[in-house]
Tab-separated table of C-alpha atoms in Angstrom:
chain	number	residue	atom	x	y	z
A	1	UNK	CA	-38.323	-32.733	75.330
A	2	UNK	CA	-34.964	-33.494	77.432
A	3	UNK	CA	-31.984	-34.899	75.613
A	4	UNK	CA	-30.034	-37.857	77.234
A	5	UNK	CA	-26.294	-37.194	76.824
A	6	UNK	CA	-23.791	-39.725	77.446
A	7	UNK	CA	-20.140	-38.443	78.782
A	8	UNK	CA	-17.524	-41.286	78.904
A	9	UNK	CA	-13.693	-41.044	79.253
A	10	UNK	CA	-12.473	-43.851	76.559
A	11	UNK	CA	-9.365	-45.435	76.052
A	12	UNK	CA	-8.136	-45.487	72.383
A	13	UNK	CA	-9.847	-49.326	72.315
A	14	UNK	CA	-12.967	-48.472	73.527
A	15	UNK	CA	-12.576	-49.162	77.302
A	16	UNK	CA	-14.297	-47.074	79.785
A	17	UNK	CA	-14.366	-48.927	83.117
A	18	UNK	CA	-12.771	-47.577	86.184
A	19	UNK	CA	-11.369	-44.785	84.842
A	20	UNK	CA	-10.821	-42.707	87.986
A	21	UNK	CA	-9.471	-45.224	90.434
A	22	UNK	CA	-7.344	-48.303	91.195
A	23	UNK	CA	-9.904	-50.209	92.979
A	24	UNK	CA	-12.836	-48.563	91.468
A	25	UNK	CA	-14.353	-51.444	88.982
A	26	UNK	CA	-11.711	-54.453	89.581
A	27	UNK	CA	-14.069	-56.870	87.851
A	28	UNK	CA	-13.010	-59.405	85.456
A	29	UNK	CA	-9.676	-58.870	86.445
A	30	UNK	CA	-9.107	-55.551	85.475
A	31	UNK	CA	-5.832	-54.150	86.293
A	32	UNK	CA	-5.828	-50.910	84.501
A	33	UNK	CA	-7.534	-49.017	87.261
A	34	UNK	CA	-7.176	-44.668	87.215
A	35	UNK	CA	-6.091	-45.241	83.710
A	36	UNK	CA	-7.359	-41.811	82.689
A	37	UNK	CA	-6.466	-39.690	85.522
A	38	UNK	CA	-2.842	-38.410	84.024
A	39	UNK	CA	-5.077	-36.965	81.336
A	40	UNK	CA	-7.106	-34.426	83.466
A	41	UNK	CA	-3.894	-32.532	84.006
A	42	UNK	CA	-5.047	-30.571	80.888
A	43	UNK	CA	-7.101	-27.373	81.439
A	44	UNK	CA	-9.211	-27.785	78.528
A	45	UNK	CA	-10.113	-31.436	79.374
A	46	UNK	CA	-10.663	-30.226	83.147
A	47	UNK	CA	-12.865	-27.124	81.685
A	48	UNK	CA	-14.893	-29.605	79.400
A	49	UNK	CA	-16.122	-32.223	81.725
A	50	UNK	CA	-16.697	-29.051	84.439
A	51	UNK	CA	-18.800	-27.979	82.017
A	52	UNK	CA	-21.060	-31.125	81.047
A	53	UNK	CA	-21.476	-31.549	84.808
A	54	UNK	CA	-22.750	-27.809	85.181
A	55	UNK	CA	-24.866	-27.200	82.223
A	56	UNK	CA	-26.896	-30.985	83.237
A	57	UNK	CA	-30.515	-30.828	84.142
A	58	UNK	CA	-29.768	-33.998	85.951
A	59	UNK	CA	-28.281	-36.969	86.243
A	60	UNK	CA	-28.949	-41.210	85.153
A	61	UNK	CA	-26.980	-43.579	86.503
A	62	UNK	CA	-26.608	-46.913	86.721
A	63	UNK	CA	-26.587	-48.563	89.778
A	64	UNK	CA	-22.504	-49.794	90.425
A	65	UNK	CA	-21.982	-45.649	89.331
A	66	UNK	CA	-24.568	-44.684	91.691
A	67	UNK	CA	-23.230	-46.472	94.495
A	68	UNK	CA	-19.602	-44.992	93.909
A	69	UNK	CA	-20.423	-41.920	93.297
A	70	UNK	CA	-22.524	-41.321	96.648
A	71	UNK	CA	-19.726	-42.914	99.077
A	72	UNK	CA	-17.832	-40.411	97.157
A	73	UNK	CA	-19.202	-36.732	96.533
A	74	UNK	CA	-21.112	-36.211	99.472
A	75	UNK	CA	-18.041	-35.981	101.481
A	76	UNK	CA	-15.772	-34.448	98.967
A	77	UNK	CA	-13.097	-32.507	99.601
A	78	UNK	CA	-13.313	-28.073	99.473
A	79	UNK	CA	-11.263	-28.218	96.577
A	80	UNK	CA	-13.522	-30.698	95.204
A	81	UNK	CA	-16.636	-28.686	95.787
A	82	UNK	CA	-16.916	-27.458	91.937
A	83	UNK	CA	-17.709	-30.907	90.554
A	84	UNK	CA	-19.348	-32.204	93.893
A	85	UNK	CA	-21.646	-29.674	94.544
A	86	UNK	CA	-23.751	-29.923	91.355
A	87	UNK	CA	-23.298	-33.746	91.599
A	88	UNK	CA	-25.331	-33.497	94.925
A	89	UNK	CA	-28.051	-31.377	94.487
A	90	UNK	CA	-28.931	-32.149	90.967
A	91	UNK	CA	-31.994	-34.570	90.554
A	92	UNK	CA	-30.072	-38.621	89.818
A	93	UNK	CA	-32.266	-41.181	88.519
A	94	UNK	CA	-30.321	-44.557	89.128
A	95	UNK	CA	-31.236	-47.402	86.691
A	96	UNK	CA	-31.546	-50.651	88.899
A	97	UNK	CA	-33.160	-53.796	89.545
A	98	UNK	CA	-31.837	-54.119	93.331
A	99	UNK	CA	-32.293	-50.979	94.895
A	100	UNK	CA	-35.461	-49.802	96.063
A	101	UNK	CA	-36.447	-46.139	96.948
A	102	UNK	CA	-35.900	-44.725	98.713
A	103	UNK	CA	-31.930	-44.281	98.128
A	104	UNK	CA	-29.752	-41.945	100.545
A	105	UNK	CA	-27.966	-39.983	98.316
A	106	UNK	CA	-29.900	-36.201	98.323
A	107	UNK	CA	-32.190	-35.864	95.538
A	108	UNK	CA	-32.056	-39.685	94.205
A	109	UNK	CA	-34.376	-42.154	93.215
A	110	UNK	CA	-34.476	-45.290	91.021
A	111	UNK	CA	-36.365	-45.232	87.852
A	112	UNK	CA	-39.078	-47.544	88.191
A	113	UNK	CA	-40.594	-50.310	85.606
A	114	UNK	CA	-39.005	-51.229	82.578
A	115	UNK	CA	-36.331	-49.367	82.190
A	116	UNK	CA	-36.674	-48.096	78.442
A	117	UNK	CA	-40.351	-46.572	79.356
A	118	UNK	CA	-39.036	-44.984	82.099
A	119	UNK	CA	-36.080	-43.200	81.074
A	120	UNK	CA	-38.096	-42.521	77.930
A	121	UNK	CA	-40.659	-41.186	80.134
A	122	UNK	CA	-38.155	-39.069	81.860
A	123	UNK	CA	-37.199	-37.314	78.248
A	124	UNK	CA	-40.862	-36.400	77.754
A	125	UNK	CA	-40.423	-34.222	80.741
A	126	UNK	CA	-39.914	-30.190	80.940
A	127	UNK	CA	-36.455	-30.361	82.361
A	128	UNK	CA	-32.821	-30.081	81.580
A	129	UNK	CA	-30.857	-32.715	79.453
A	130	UNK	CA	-29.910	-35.841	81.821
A	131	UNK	CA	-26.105	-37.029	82.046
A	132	UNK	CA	-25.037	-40.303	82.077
A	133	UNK	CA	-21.668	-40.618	83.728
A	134	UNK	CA	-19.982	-44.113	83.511
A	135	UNK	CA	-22.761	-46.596	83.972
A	136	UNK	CA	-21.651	-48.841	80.928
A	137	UNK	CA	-24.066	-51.414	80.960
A	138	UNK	CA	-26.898	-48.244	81.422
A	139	UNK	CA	-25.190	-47.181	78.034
A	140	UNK	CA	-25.475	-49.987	75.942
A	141	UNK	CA	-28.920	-50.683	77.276
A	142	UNK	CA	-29.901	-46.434	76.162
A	143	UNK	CA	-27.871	-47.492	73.100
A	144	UNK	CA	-30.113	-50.475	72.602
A	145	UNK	CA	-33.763	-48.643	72.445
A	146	UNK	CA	-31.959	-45.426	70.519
A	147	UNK	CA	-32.316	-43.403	73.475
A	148	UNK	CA	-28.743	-41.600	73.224
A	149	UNK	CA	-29.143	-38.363	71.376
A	150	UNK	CA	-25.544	-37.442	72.230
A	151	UNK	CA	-22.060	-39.351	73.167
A	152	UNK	CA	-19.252	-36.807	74.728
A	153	UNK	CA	-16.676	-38.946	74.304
A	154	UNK	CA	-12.986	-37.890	75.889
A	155	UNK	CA	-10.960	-40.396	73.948
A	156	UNK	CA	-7.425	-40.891	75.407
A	157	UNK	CA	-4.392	-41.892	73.596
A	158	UNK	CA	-4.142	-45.314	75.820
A	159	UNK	CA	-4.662	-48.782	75.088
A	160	UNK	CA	-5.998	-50.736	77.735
A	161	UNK	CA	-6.365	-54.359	76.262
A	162	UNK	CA	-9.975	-55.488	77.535
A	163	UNK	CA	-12.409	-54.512	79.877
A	164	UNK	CA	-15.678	-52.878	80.251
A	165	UNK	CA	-17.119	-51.118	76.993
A	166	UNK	CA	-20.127	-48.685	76.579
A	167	UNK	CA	-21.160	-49.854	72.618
A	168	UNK	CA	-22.987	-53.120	72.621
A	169	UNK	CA	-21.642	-56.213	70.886
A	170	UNK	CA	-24.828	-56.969	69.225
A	171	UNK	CA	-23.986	-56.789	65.464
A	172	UNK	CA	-26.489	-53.356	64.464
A	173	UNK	CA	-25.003	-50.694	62.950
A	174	UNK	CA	-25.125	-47.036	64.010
A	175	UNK	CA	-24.193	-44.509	62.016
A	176	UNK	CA	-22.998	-41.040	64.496
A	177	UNK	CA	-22.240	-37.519	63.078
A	178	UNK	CA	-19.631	-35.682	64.623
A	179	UNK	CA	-20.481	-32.520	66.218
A	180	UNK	CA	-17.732	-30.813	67.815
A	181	UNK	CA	-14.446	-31.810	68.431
A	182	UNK	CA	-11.178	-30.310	70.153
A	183	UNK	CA	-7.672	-31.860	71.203
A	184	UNK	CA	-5.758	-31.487	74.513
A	185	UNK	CA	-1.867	-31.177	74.858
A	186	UNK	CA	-1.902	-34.757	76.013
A	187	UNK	CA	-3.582	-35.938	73.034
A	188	UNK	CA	-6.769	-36.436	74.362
A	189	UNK	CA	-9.479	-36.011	71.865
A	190	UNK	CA	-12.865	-34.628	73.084
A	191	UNK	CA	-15.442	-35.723	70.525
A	192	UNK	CA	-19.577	-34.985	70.629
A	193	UNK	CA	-21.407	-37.512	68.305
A	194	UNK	CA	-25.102	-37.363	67.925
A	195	UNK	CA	-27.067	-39.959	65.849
A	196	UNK	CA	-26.762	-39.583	61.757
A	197	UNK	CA	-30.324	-39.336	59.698
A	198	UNK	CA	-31.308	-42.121	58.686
């Protein structure tokens, strides 16, 4: 059985959305766009999420991820080609209610039914762990049905003030053990959690 392991970069408050770019998730009115960019200039935190994206059986994405991510890596850049290329070939299953298969990006296709039987379903398979990236309403739905056996979580040391959060609102409490943790020379804290025993 295949583990589904969540990888978010987190602001100090619990923000996640549009970490990477200044128009990349405006909704709501957020104005904090490529927030977490300054903190890849570590080598460790470079070397850590280079690593998550290598050792991934595949990949589940929500749909708003999906769609950036293939106008994106398919035409990265050379220097890019370390992080795109295993983005590209590696199997994505896209969590959606408006796209319909098949999707363009190579080696994609939506997970069909409800979406708790399916990606359980897809955990049941012989196959390496699947990665969410981003995709923060995917999260908290995973989250939701105790589907998460592991949060990477690359904290930053950034307040963003609102916007778009990966842990649902919904009052249950969920007790994580931490696994492994390190800290960057920016301050960055890169945290695995896994679900405590009940």
């Amino acid at each position: 059985m295949r583990k589904v392991i969540v990888n978010e970069f987190m602001s100090l408050d619990g923000v996640a959305q549009a970490p990477g770019g200044a128009d990349e998730d405006t909704s709501g009115g957020f104005a904090h766009g490529g927030w977490h960019m300054r903190y890849m200039e570590d080598e460790l935190a470079r070397r850590w999420v280079l690593a998550s994206i290598d050792e991934a059986g595949g990949f589940l994405l929500g749909r708003r991820t999906y769609e950036i991510f293939a106008a994106y890596w398919p035409n990265a850049s050379e220097e890019e080609q370390v992080i795109a290329e295993p983005l590209n070939t590696k199997p994505k299953h896209v969590a959606s209610r408006t796209l319909g298969d098949p999707i363009e990006w190579q080696n994609s296709a939506v997970v069909q039914g409800d979406l708790a039987e399916g990606v359980a379903a897809l955990k049941q398979e012989d196959a390496g762990d699947l990665h969410v990236i981003g995709s923060t309403v995917l999260v908290q739905t995973l989250l939701e049905h105790g589907l998460v056996d592991e949060l990477r979580l690359m904290v930053d040391p950034v307040v963003l003030g609102g916007g778009k959060r990966i842990f649902p609102d919904d009052g249950t409490l969920r007790p994580l053990r931490l696994v492994d943790h390190e800290l960057t020379s920016t301050g960055t804290m890169l945290a695995t959690y896994a679900p405590a025993e009940s």
